CSV table of C-alpha atoms in Angstrom, one decimal:
chain,number,residue,atom,x,y,z
R,69,MET,CA,-71.0,49.2,30.3
R,70,LEU,CA,-73.3,50.7,27.8
R,71,ARG,CA,-75.4,52.2,30.6
R,72,ASP,CA,-72.3,53.9,31.9
R,73,PHE,CA,-71.1,54.9,28.6
R,74,LEU,CA,-74.6,56.9,28.2
R,75,LEU,CA,-74.4,58.1,31.7
R,76,LEU,CA,-70.7,59.7,31.3
R,77,CYS,CA,-70.2,59.9,27.4
R,78,LEU,CA,-73.2,61.3,26.7
R,79,VAL,CA,-75.2,62.7,29.1
R,80,SER,CA,-74.4,66.2,30.8
R,81,ASN,CA,-76.6,68.9,32.0
R,82,PHE,CA,-79.2,68.4,29.6
R,83,MET,CA,-82.5,69.8,30.1
R,84,VAL,CA,-86.4,69.1,29.1
R,85,PRO,CA,-87.6,71.5,26.7
R,86,ALA,CA,-90.3,73.8,28.5
R,87,ILE,CA,-92.6,73.3,25.6
R,88,SER,CA,-93.4,70.0,23.6
R,89,SER,CA,-95.9,69.4,21.4
R,90,GLY,CA,-96.0,65.8,22.5
R,91,ILE,CA,-94.0,62.5,23.5
R,92,LYS,CA,-93.7,59.7,21.5
R,93,GLN,CA,-92.4,56.7,22.9
R,94,TRP,CA,-91.1,53.6,20.9
R,95,VAL,CA,-93.0,50.5,21.1
R,96,PRO,CA,-91.2,47.3,19.8
R,97,ASN,CA,-88.9,46.2,22.4
R,98,PHE,CA,-87.1,43.1,24.3
R,99,SER,CA,-85.4,41.8,27.3
R,100,PHE,CA,-83.8,38.6,28.8
R,101,THR,CA,-86.6,38.2,31.1
R,102,ASP,CA,-89.4,37.9,28.1
R,103,PRO,CA,-90.6,34.5,27.4
R,104,ARG,CA,-91.3,35.3,23.7
R,105,MET,CA,-87.5,35.6,23.0
R,106,TRP,CA,-86.7,31.7,24.0
R,107,THR,CA,-87.4,29.4,21.4
R,108,GLN,CA,-88.9,27.1,24.4
R,109,ALA,CA,-91.2,30.0,25.3
R,110,HIS,CA,-90.0,30.0,28.9
R,111,LEU,CA,-87.0,31.6,30.9
R,112,PRO,CA,-84.0,29.4,31.0
R,113,CYS,CA,-83.4,26.9,34.1
R,114,ALA,CA,-80.7,27.1,36.3
R,115,ASP,CA,-79.3,23.8,35.4
R,116,GLN,CA,-79.3,24.5,31.6
R,117,LEU,CA,-77.0,25.8,28.9
R,118,ILE,CA,-77.4,29.5,27.4
R,119,LEU,CA,-76.8,29.3,23.7
R,120,PHE,CA,-77.1,33.1,22.1
R,121,PRO,CA,-76.8,33.5,18.2
R,122,ALA,CA,-73.4,34.0,16.8
R,123,TYR,CA,-74.2,37.2,15.2
R,124,PHE,CA,-76.2,38.7,17.6
R,125,TYR,CA,-76.0,43.0,16.3
R,126,THR,CA,-77.2,44.3,19.6
R,127,ALA,CA,-77.2,44.8,23.2
R,128,LEU,CA,-78.7,42.9,25.6
R,129,ASP,CA,-79.1,43.8,29.3
R,130,LEU,CA,-78.6,41.1,31.6
R,131,PRO,CA,-80.7,40.7,35.1
R,132,GLN,CA,-79.1,41.6,38.2
R,133,SER,CA,-78.7,37.7,39.7
R,134,LEU,CA,-78.4,35.0,37.0
R,135,THR,CA,-77.7,31.2,37.7
R,136,ILE,CA,-77.1,28.8,34.6
R,137,ARG,CA,-74.9,25.7,33.5
R,138,GLY,CA,-73.1,27.7,31.3
R,139,THR,CA,-73.1,30.1,28.3
R,140,VAL,CA,-72.0,30.1,24.4
R,141,LEU,CA,-71.7,34.3,23.9
R,142,PRO,CA,-72.2,35.7,20.8
R,143,ILE,CA,-69.2,36.6,18.0
R,144,PHE,CA,-70.6,39.6,17.6
R,145,GLY,CA,-72.8,41.8,19.9
R,146,ALA,CA,-73.3,42.7,23.4
R,147,LEU,CA,-73.9,41.3,27.1
R,148,THR,CA,-74.1,44.2,29.7
R,149,LEU,CA,-74.4,43.6,33.4
R,150,PRO,CA,-75.4,45.6,35.8
R,151,SER,CA,-72.6,47.2,38.1
R,152,SER,CA,-73.8,44.9,41.3
R,153,GLY,CA,-75.1,42.2,39.3
R,154,GLN,CA,-73.5,38.4,39.3
R,155,ILE,CA,-73.4,35.5,37.3
R,156,ASN,CA,-73.6,31.7,39.3
R,157,PHE,CA,-72.9,28.9,37.0
R,158,ASN,CA,-75.0,25.6,38.4
R,159,ASN,CA,-73.5,22.4,38.4
R,160,ASP,CA,-76.5,20.3,40.3
R,161,PRO,CA,-78.6,18.5,37.7
R,162,ALA,CA,-81.3,18.7,39.9
R,163,THR,CA,-82.1,22.0,40.2
R,164,ASN,CA,-85.8,22.8,40.0
R,165,CYS,CA,-86.9,24.5,36.9
R,166,GLU,CA,-90.4,26.3,36.3
R,167,ALA,CA,-90.6,24.7,33.0
R,168,SER,CA,-91.0,21.0,34.7
R,169,ASN,CA,-92.3,19.4,31.5
R,170,SER,CA,-89.5,20.3,29.3
R,171,ARG,CA,-86.2,18.9,30.3
R,172,ASP,CA,-83.9,20.4,27.3
R,173,THR,CA,-80.2,20.9,28.1
R,174,VAL,CA,-80.0,23.8,25.8
R,175,ALA,CA,-81.9,27.4,26.5
R,176,ILE,CA,-81.4,29.5,22.7
R,177,PHE,CA,-82.3,33.1,22.7
R,178,LYS,CA,-83.9,34.2,19.7
R,179,ARG,CA,-82.1,36.7,17.1
R,180,PRO,CA,-84.3,40.1,17.5
R,181,GLU,CA,-85.7,41.6,15.0
R,182,ARG,CA,-85.6,45.2,14.0
R,183,HIS,CA,-88.0,47.5,13.2
R,184,PHE,CA,-88.2,50.5,11.2
R,185,TRP,CA,-88.0,54.7,12.6
R,186,LEU,CA,-90.7,55.8,9.5
R,187,LEU,CA,-93.6,53.5,10.7
R,188,SER,CA,-96.3,54.9,12.7
R,189,HIS,CA,-97.3,51.6,14.5
R,190,ASN,CA,-93.8,51.6,16.1
R,191,TRP,CA,-94.6,54.6,17.9
R,192,ARG,CA,-97.0,55.5,20.6
R,193,GLU,CA,-97.8,58.5,22.4
R,194,ILE,CA,-98.0,59.2,25.9
R,195,ASP,CA,-98.7,61.4,28.6
R,196,GLN,CA,-96.2,63.2,30.9
R,197,ASP,CA,-96.8,60.3,33.4
R,198,GLY,CA,-95.9,57.7,30.9
R,199,ALA,CA,-99.6,56.3,30.2
R,200,PRO,CA,-100.7,55.7,26.7
R,201,MET,CA,-103.1,58.2,25.0
R,202,ARG,CA,-106.1,57.1,23.1
R,203,ILE,CA,-105.4,56.8,19.3
R,204,ASN,CA,-106.2,59.7,17.4
R,205,LYS,CA,-107.3,58.0,13.6
R,206,ALA,CA,-107.1,61.8,12.5
R,207,ILE,CA,-103.7,62.6,13.2
R,208,PRO,CA,-101.8,62.2,10.0
R,209,HIS,CA,-99.1,59.4,9.6
R,210,LEU,CA,-96.3,62.1,9.4
R,211,ASP,CA,-97.3,63.2,12.6
R,212,ARG,CA,-97.6,60.0,14.5
R,213,ILE,CA,-93.5,59.8,13.9
R,214,PRO,CA,-91.3,62.0,16.0
R,215,CYS,CA,-91.4,65.4,15.0
R,216,THR,CA,-89.3,68.2,15.3
R,217,PHE,CA,-90.4,69.7,18.5
R,218,ASP,CA,-91.3,66.4,20.1
R,219,GLU,CA,-89.4,64.5,23.0
R,220,VAL,CA,-88.6,60.8,22.1
R,221,ARG,CA,-88.5,57.9,25.0
R,222,PHE,CA,-87.0,54.5,24.8
R,223,PRO,CA,-88.6,52.1,27.5
R,224,GLN,CA,-86.5,51.9,30.5
R,225,ASP,CA,-84.8,48.5,31.7
R,226,ARG,CA,-85.6,46.9,27.9
R,227,ASN,CA,-83.8,46.4,24.8
R,228,PHE,CA,-84.5,47.6,21.4
R,229,VAL,CA,-83.2,47.5,17.8
R,230,VAL,CA,-84.2,50.4,15.3
R,231,ASP,CA,-83.7,50.6,11.8
R,232,LEU,CA,-83.2,54.2,10.6
R,233,GLN,CA,-83.3,52.6,6.9
R,234,LEU,CA,-80.9,55.1,5.5
R,235,THR,CA,-82.9,58.0,6.4
R,236,PRO,CA,-80.9,61.2,5.9
R,237,ARG,CA,-82.9,63.0,8.7
R,238,VAL,CA,-85.0,62.3,11.9
R,239,ASP,CA,-86.5,65.0,13.8
R,240,PHE,CA,-86.9,65.2,17.5
R,241,ALA,CA,-86.3,68.1,20.2
R,242,ILE,CA,-84.8,65.9,22.6
R,243,ILE,CA,-84.4,62.1,23.2
R,244,GLN,CA,-84.4,59.9,26.6
R,245,LEU,CA,-82.2,56.6,26.5
R,246,HIS,CA,-81.9,54.4,29.7
R,247,ALA,CA,-83.9,57.3,31.8
R,248,GLN,CA,-81.2,59.6,30.6
R,249,TYR,CA,-81.9,63.0,28.1
R,250,VAL,CA,-79.3,63.2,25.2
R,251,GLN,CA,-79.6,65.9,22.9
R,252,PRO,CA,-79.5,65.7,18.8
R,253,MET,CA,-76.2,66.5,18.4
R,254,GLU,CA,-74.9,64.3,20.9
R,255,PHE,CA,-77.2,61.4,19.6
R,256,GLU,CA,-75.4,62.0,16.1
R,257,ARG,CA,-72.4,61.3,17.6
R,258,PHE,CA,-73.5,58.1,19.4
R,259,LEU,CA,-74.7,56.9,16.5
R,260,LEU,CA,-71.3,56.4,14.9
R,261,ASN,CA,-69.7,54.3,17.7
R,262,ARG,CA,-70.1,50.7,18.0
R,263,ASP,CA,-72.6,50.8,20.7
R,264,GLY,CA,-75.1,53.3,18.9
R,265,GLN,CA,-74.7,50.9,16.0
R,266,MET,CA,-76.2,47.8,17.6
R,267,MET,CA,-79.5,50.0,18.4
R,268,PHE,CA,-79.9,51.9,15.8
R,269,LYS,CA,-79.1,50.4,12.3
R,270,ASN,CA,-78.0,52.1,9.3
R,271,GLY,CA,-77.6,55.5,11.0
R,272,GLU,CA,-74.2,56.2,9.5
R,273,MET,CA,-75.5,59.6,7.6
R,274,VAL,CA,-78.6,60.4,9.8
R,275,ARG,CA,-78.9,64.2,10.8
R,276,VAL,CA,-80.7,65.3,13.4
R,277,ARG,CA,-83.2,68.3,13.0
R,278,SER,CA,-84.5,69.7,16.2
R,279,ASP,CA,-87.1,72.9,16.3
R,280,GLN,CA,-88.2,74.2,19.8
R,281,GLU,CA,-89.3,77.5,19.0
R,282,ASP,CA,-92.7,78.3,17.6
R,283,THR,CA,-93.9,74.8,18.1
R,284,GLU,CA,-97.4,76.1,17.8
R,285,GLU,CA,-97.1,77.9,14.4
R,286,SER,CA,-94.8,75.1,12.9
R,287,PRO,CA,-95.2,71.9,10.5
R,288,CYS,CA,-94.2,68.9,12.2
R,289,HIS,CA,-91.4,68.1,9.7
R,290,ALA,CA,-89.4,70.9,8.5
R,291,GLU,CA,-88.6,70.6,4.7
R,292,PRO,CA,-87.0,69.0,2.7
R,293,PHE,CA,-88.8,65.9,4.0
R,294,GLN,CA,-90.3,64.6,0.7
R,295,TYR,CA,-87.6,61.1,0.6
R,296,SER,CA,-88.4,60.2,4.2
R,297,GLU,CA,-91.9,61.1,3.0
R,298,VAL,CA,-91.7,58.2,0.7
R,299,LEU,CA,-90.2,55.9,2.9
R,300,LEU,CA,-92.8,55.9,5.5
R,301,CYS,CA,-95.8,55.2,2.8
R,302,GLN,CA,-93.7,52.5,1.6
R,303,ASN,CA,-93.7,50.9,5.0
R,304,GLU,CA,-97.2,52.0,6.0
R,305,LYS,CA,-98.8,50.6,2.6
R,306,ASP,CA,-99.0,46.7,4.4
R,307,PHE,CA,-100.8,48.4,7.4
R,308,CYS,CA,-103.7,50.4,5.3
R,309,GLU,CA,-107.2,49.1,6.0
R,310,VAL,CA,-109.8,49.1,3.5
R,311,PRO,CA,-112.2,52.3,3.7
R,312,GLN,CA,-115.5,52.0,4.9
R,313,CYS,CA,-117.0,54.6,2.5
R,314,LEU,CA,-117.4,55.8,-1.0
R,315,ASN,CA,-114.9,58.0,-2.4
R,316,PRO,CA,-112.4,57.6,0.2
R,317,ILE,CA,-110.2,61.2,0.7
R,318,LYS,CA,-106.2,61.3,1.4
R,319,PRO,CA,-105.7,64.3,3.7
R,320,ARG,CA,-101.5,65.8,3.3
R,321,GLY,CA,-99.3,63.5,5.1
R,322,PHE,CA,-101.7,60.1,5.5
R,323,CYS,CA,-100.2,57.4,3.8
R,324,CYS,CA,-103.6,55.6,3.6
R,325,ASP,CA,-107.2,56.7,2.2
R,326,ILE,CA,-109.5,57.5,5.1
R,327,CYS,CA,-113.0,58.0,5.7
R,328,GLY,CA,-114.0,61.6,7.0
R,329,ALA,CA,-113.2,65.3,5.9
R,330,SER,CA,-110.4,67.5,5.7
R,331,LEU,CA,-110.1,71.4,4.8
R,332,LEU,CA,-107.1,73.3,3.6
R,333,MET,CA,-106.7,76.9,4.5
R,334,ASP,CA,-104.2,79.0,3.4
R,335,MET,CA,-102.4,80.9,6.5
R,336,GLN,CA,-101.0,83.9,4.2
R,337,LYS,CA,-103.8,85.0,2.5
R,338,ASN,CA,-106.4,84.5,5.3
R,339,HIS,CA,-104.0,85.5,7.8
R,340,LEU,CA,-105.2,82.8,10.1
R,341,SER,CA,-103.2,81.8,13.3
R,342,LEU,CA,-103.5,78.0,14.5
R,343,LYS,CA,-103.3,78.9,17.9
R,344,ILE,CA,-106.7,81.0,17.6
R,345,LEU,CA,-108.4,78.5,15.2
R,346,ARG,CA,-108.2,75.9,18.0
R,347,ASN,CA,-109.6,78.0,20.5
R,348,VAL,CA,-112.5,78.9,18.2
R,349,ILE,CA,-112.8,75.1,17.2
R,350,ASP,CA,-112.6,73.2,20.6
R,351,PRO,CA,-115.6,74.8,22.2
R,352,ASN,CA,-117.6,74.6,19.3
R,353,LEU,CA,-117.1,71.0,19.2
R,354,ARG,CA,-118.2,70.5,22.5
R,355,SER,CA,-121.2,72.5,22.2
R,356,LEU,CA,-122.2,70.3,19.3
R,357,GLY,CA,-121.9,67.4,21.5
R,358,GLU,CA,-119.8,65.3,19.2
R,359,ALA,CA,-116.7,65.4,20.7
R,360,HIS,CA,-116.6,62.0,22.2
R,361,GLU,CA,-117.7,60.8,18.6
R,362,ILE,CA,-115.3,62.5,16.4
R,363,ASP,CA,-111.5,62.4,16.3
R,364,TYR,CA,-109.9,65.8,14.8
R,365,PHE,CA,-106.6,67.1,14.0
R,366,LEU,CA,-105.7,70.8,13.5
R,367,GLY,CA,-101.7,71.1,12.1
R,368,ILE,CA,-99.8,72.7,9.4
R,369,VAL,CA,-98.6,71.4,6.4
R,370,VAL,CA,-96.4,72.5,4.0
R,371,ILE,CA,-97.5,72.6,-0.2
R,372,GLU,CA,-94.7,73.6,-2.4
R,373,GLY,CA,-93.1,76.2,0.2
R,374,ARG,CA,-96.4,77.5,1.3
R,375,ASN,CA,-97.8,76.8,5.2
R,376,PHE,CA,-101.6,75.7,5.1
R,377,ILE,CA,-103.7,75.0,8.0
R,378,GLN,CA,-105.2,71.4,8.1
R,379,LEU,CA,-108.1,70.2,9.7
R,380,VAL,CA,-109.1,66.4,9.6
R,381,ILE,CA,-112.3,65.0,11.1
R,382,THR,CA,-113.0,61.5,11.3
R,383,ASP,CA,-115.6,59.0,13.4
R,384,VAL,CA,-114.1,57.5,16.0
R,385,GLU,CA,-116.1,54.4,15.3
R,386,GLU,CA,-117.5,53.1,12.3
R,387,TYR,CA,-117.8,55.7,10.0
R,388,ASP,CA,-121.2,56.4,9.5
R,389,GLU,CA,-121.0,60.4,8.1
R,390,LYS,CA,-121.1,62.5,11.3
R,391,SER,CA,-117.6,63.8,10.8
R,392,THR,CA,-118.6,65.1,7.3
R,393,LYS,CA,-121.7,66.4,8.7
R,394,VAL,CA,-119.5,68.3,11.7
R,395,MET,CA,-117.3,69.5,9.0
R,396,LYS,CA,-119.9,71.3,6.9
R,397,ALA,CA,-121.4,73.0,10.3
R,398,LEU,CA,-118.1,74.2,11.6
R,399,GLN,CA,-116.9,75.5,7.9
R,400,ASN,CA,-120.3,77.4,7.5
R,401,SER,CA,-120.7,78.7,10.9
R,402,ILE,CA,-117.3,79.0,12.2
R,403,ILE,CA,-114.5,78.8,9.7
R,404,HIS,CA,-116.3,80.6,7.2
R,405,PRO,CA,-115.9,84.1,8.7
R,406,TYR,CA,-111.9,83.3,9.4
R,407,ALA,CA,-111.1,81.5,5.9
R,408,GLN,CA,-112.4,83.7,2.7
R,409,GLU,CA,-109.7,82.7,0.1
R,410,ASN,CA,-108.0,79.3,-1.0
R,411,VAL,CA,-110.3,77.0,1.0
R,412,ASN,CA,-110.2,73.5,-0.1
R,413,LEU,CA,-113.0,70.9,1.2
R,414,THR,CA,-113.0,67.1,0.7
R,415,LEU,CA,-115.8,65.0,2.0
R,416,SER,CA,-115.8,61.1,1.7
R,417,GLY,CA,-119.2,59.9,0.5
R,418,ARG,CA,-121.9,57.2,1.9
R,419,PRO,CA,-120.8,54.6,4.1
R,420,TYR,CA,-119.9,51.4,2.2
R,421,LYS,CA,-118.4,48.1,3.4
R,422,PRO,CA,-116.5,46.9,0.0
R,423,SER,CA,-116.2,43.1,-0.3
R,424,GLU,CA,-112.9,41.3,-0.1
R,425,ARG,CA,-111.4,40.7,-3.2
R,426,ARG,CA,-112.8,38.2,-5.9
R,427,SER,CA,-116.0,38.2,-3.7
R,428,PHE,CA,-118.2,40.1,-6.0
R,429,TRP,CA,-117.4,37.0,-8.5
R,430,ASN,CA,-118.1,34.5,-6.0
R,431,PHE,CA,-121.3,35.8,-4.7
R,432,ILE,CA,-122.9,37.5,-7.8
R,433,PHE,CA,-121.5,36.2,-11.3
R,434,LEU,CA,-121.1,32.5,-10.3
R,435,PRO,CA,-124.0,31.7,-8.7
R,436,PHE,CA,-125.5,33.6,-11.7
R,437,LEU,CA,-123.6,31.8,-14.3
R,438,SER,CA,-124.2,28.4,-12.3
R,439,VAL,CA,-128.4,28.8,-12.6
R,440,ILE,CA,-128.1,29.4,-16.6
R,441,SER,CA,-125.9,26.9,-16.7
R,442,ALA,CA,-128.4,24.5,-15.2
R,443,LEU,CA,-131.5,25.7,-17.5
R,444,LEU,CA,-129.4,25.0,-20.3
R,445,LEU,CA,-128.4,21.4,-19.1
R,446,ILE,CA,-131.8,20.9,-18.5
R,447,TYR,CA,-133.0,22.4,-21.8
R,448,ALA,CA,-130.6,20.3,-23.6
R,449,TYR,CA,-131.7,17.4,-22.0
R,450,TYR,CA,-135.2,17.3,-22.6
R,451,TYR,CA,-134.7,18.7,-26.3
R,452,LYS,CA,-135.4,16.7,-29.2
R,453,ILE,CA,-132.8,14.4,-31.1
R,454,ASP,CA,-133.0,13.3,-34.3
R,455,ASP,CA,-130.8,11.4,-36.7
R,456,GLY,CA,-127.8,11.7,-34.5
R,457,LYS,CA,-127.9,15.1,-34.2
R,458,LEU,CA,-128.6,17.5,-31.3
R,459,HIS,CA,-130.7,20.6,-32.1
R,460,VAL,CA,-130.0,23.2,-29.8
R,461,LEU,CA,-130.8,27.2,-30.7
R,462,THR,CA,-130.8,26.2,-34.2
R,463,TRP,CA,-127.6,24.5,-34.2
R,464,GLU,CA,-126.9,20.9,-35.0
R,465,ILE,CA,-124.3,19.4,-33.1
R,466,PRO,CA,-123.2,16.2,-34.3
R,467,ILE,CA,-122.6,13.2,-31.7
R,468,PRO,CA,-119.0,11.8,-32.0
R,469,PRO,CA,-118.3,8.3,-32.2
R,470,PRO,CA,-118.3,5.6,-30.8
R,471,GLU,CA,-121.8,4.4,-31.3
R,472,ARG,CA,-122.4,3.8,-27.6
R,473,LEU,CA,-122.4,7.2,-26.8
R,474,ARG,CA,-124.6,7.6,-29.9
R,475,SER,CA,-126.9,5.3,-28.3
R,476,ILE,CA,-126.9,6.8,-24.8
R,477,PHE,CA,-128.2,10.4,-26.5
R,478,THR,CA,-130.7,8.5,-28.1
R,479,SER,CA,-132.1,7.1,-25.1
R,480,TRP,CA,-132.5,10.1,-23.8
R,481,ASN,CA,-135.3,11.1,-26.7
R,482,SER,CA,-138.2,12.6,-25.4
R,483,GLN,CA,-140.8,14.0,-27.2
R,484,PHE,CA,-142.7,16.2,-24.3
R,485,ILE,CA,-140.6,18.1,-21.7
R,486,PHE,CA,-142.4,16.9,-18.9
R,487,ALA,CA,-142.7,13.2,-20.4
R,488,ARG,CA,-140.4,12.0,-17.8
R,489,PHE,CA,-142.8,13.5,-14.8
R,490,GLU,CA,-146.2,11.6,-16.1
R,491,ASN,CA,-148.5,10.3,-14.1
R,492,THR,CA,-148.3,6.2,-13.8
R,493,ARG,CA,-150.6,5.3,-11.4
R,494,ASP,CA,-152.9,2.4,-12.4
R,495,ASP,CA,-156.0,3.5,-11.8
R,496,GLY,CA,-157.2,3.9,-15.4
R,497,GLU,CA,-156.9,7.3,-15.7
R,498,THR,CA,-155.0,8.9,-18.9
R,499,SER,CA,-152.0,11.1,-18.3
R,500,ILE,CA,-151.6,14.4,-19.8
R,501,ALA,CA,-148.8,13.7,-21.7
R,502,GLU,CA,-151.0,10.8,-23.4
R,503,LEU,CA,-153.9,13.1,-24.5
R,504,GLN,CA,-151.5,15.4,-26.1
R,505,ILE,CA,-151.3,14.9,-30.0
R,506,HIS,CA,-149.2,17.1,-32.4
R,507,PRO,CA,-150.0,17.5,-35.9
R,508,GLY,CA,-147.2,15.7,-38.0
R,509,THR,CA,-146.5,13.0,-35.2
R,510,SER,CA,-147.6,9.4,-34.8
R,511,THR,CA,-148.6,7.4,-31.8
R,512,THR,CA,-147.5,4.0,-31.1
R,513,ASN,CA,-151.4,2.8,-31.4
R,514,PRO,CA,-152.7,2.4,-34.8
R,515,PRO,CA,-155.7,4.4,-36.0
R,516,THR,CA,-159.0,3.4,-34.9
R,517,SER,CA,-162.4,3.9,-36.7
R,518,PRO,CA,-165.2,6.0,-35.1
R,519,SER,CA,-167.4,2.7,-34.7
R,520,ASP,CA,-164.5,1.3,-32.6
R,521,GLU,CA,-164.0,4.2,-30.8
R,522,VAL,CA,-167.7,4.4,-30.1
R,523,GLU,CA,-167.6,0.8,-28.8
R,524,SER,CA,-165.0,1.5,-26.4
R,525,GLN,CA,-166.7,4.3,-24.9
R,526,ILE,CA,-169.8,2.4,-24.3
R,527,GLN,CA,-167.6,-0.6,-22.4
R,528,LEU,CA,-165.7,2.2,-20.5
R,529,VAL,CA,-169.4,3.2,-19.3
R,530,THR,CA,-170.8,0.1,-18.6
R,531,GLU,CA,-167.8,-1.0,-16.4
R,532,GLU,CA,-168.3,2.1,-14.3
R,533,LYS,CA,-171.7,2.5,-13.7
R,534,GLN,CA,-173.1,-1.0,-14.6
R,535,GLU,CA,-175.6,0.3,-17.0
R,536,ASP,CA,-177.1,-1.1,-20.0
R,537,VAL,CA,-176.1,1.3,-22.8
R,538,GLU,CA,-176.9,-1.0,-25.8
R,539,ASN,CA,-179.3,1.4,-27.3
R,540,LEU,CA,-176.5,3.7,-27.8
R,541,LEU,CA,-175.2,1.3,-30.8
R,542,ASN,CA,-177.9,2.4,-32.9
R,543,VAL,CA,-176.4,5.9,-33.1
R,544,ASP,CA,-176.2,7.5,-36.5
R,545,LEU,CA,-172.7,8.3,-36.9
R,546,ASP,CA,-173.4,10.7,-39.8
R,547,HIS,CA,-174.8,13.1,-37.4
């Protein structure tokens, strides 16, 4: 049995380190009693046949008591039954089932997915009682996975598949498997046997780095760690969020750009102590009243073989430059007396919410081009067409055959831009379009003499006012 193997072969007189930087617990897990692991989304019934994948590639703990009609075991894999557990085979087809709506005779268990060790989303920091701690956005990705002085815990009574991804080295101080503590050297040997390879994939060449001394003044990962850092950031890139600020920053140990502030201080040239600096920063943050609105992280990073103290400050909620203001206040009043040389301050810009990809074209250029296109179409529609040629912007565009197309364009001819919207009321009034006469153009009516025009005016006045205007005929037209 796997649990007995861990208890008898791997665990003997192990002590939990008295000083630990933190406890990191593995998050992805599964179990036999997890409805998500069954294709029917419910636990198998007592009158169903259980079918496991042919190649299971993992170990699965069975419940204390199990009643089924039958089972098809995997070719490669492990099913562990507790020492006092039992399996009952049921031949009664009328057995009640919690999923009464489904009467499938076979219950299929899904193949468990493997998850990367080098991925911060697969780890969660917990306290001594096992309660999850609030996520601190200022912690670098390299420090969110187990460090050389951290305790690693895997959930009890749950199963998991960890992909070590050909990582040359993993870091932790001690590891807890099924409520039993295992030291790093024993864990290396466990990775080489069959049971270890079922739970930890690609772990044949993995070495464990442990450092339980000087945890306060040591970096999270001892050098060299460049190759593992590349793998970590390769896994993290799919989870990076778009920074909501101008000129985002990327402090040491981060795989994604963030909004906030970072400060690097050379430990050797400034003779700084991480513990002293933390004791100075903590009370001042509380005095500023910003402790509940910002996240901060103070740790050690290695740059070109030298240790630097790195301070990272981010906003807890939406970025509003509060982190940058706090960083400036700390640097000017508190950090400056301690750090005089090789201090590198990096601040992100103003809050900015970049739109989604291609939305700038969708909301700016496309409406602008649509308006311009509509105006050009209106201009072309009401522009003069002469001799089968459309004159637009001094260009002559010949209208191609057939002749029907020529007639359509010719029918659109109009002398005036607003001629299509002229007043057509039959009230005896003359529209604006009818009164406009341009030089060089002809009207539809033949030219009239001044005498005829006077007579028409007399007739119009006579009809409207009903007065005698015959004396107007004696008007001398020469005057």
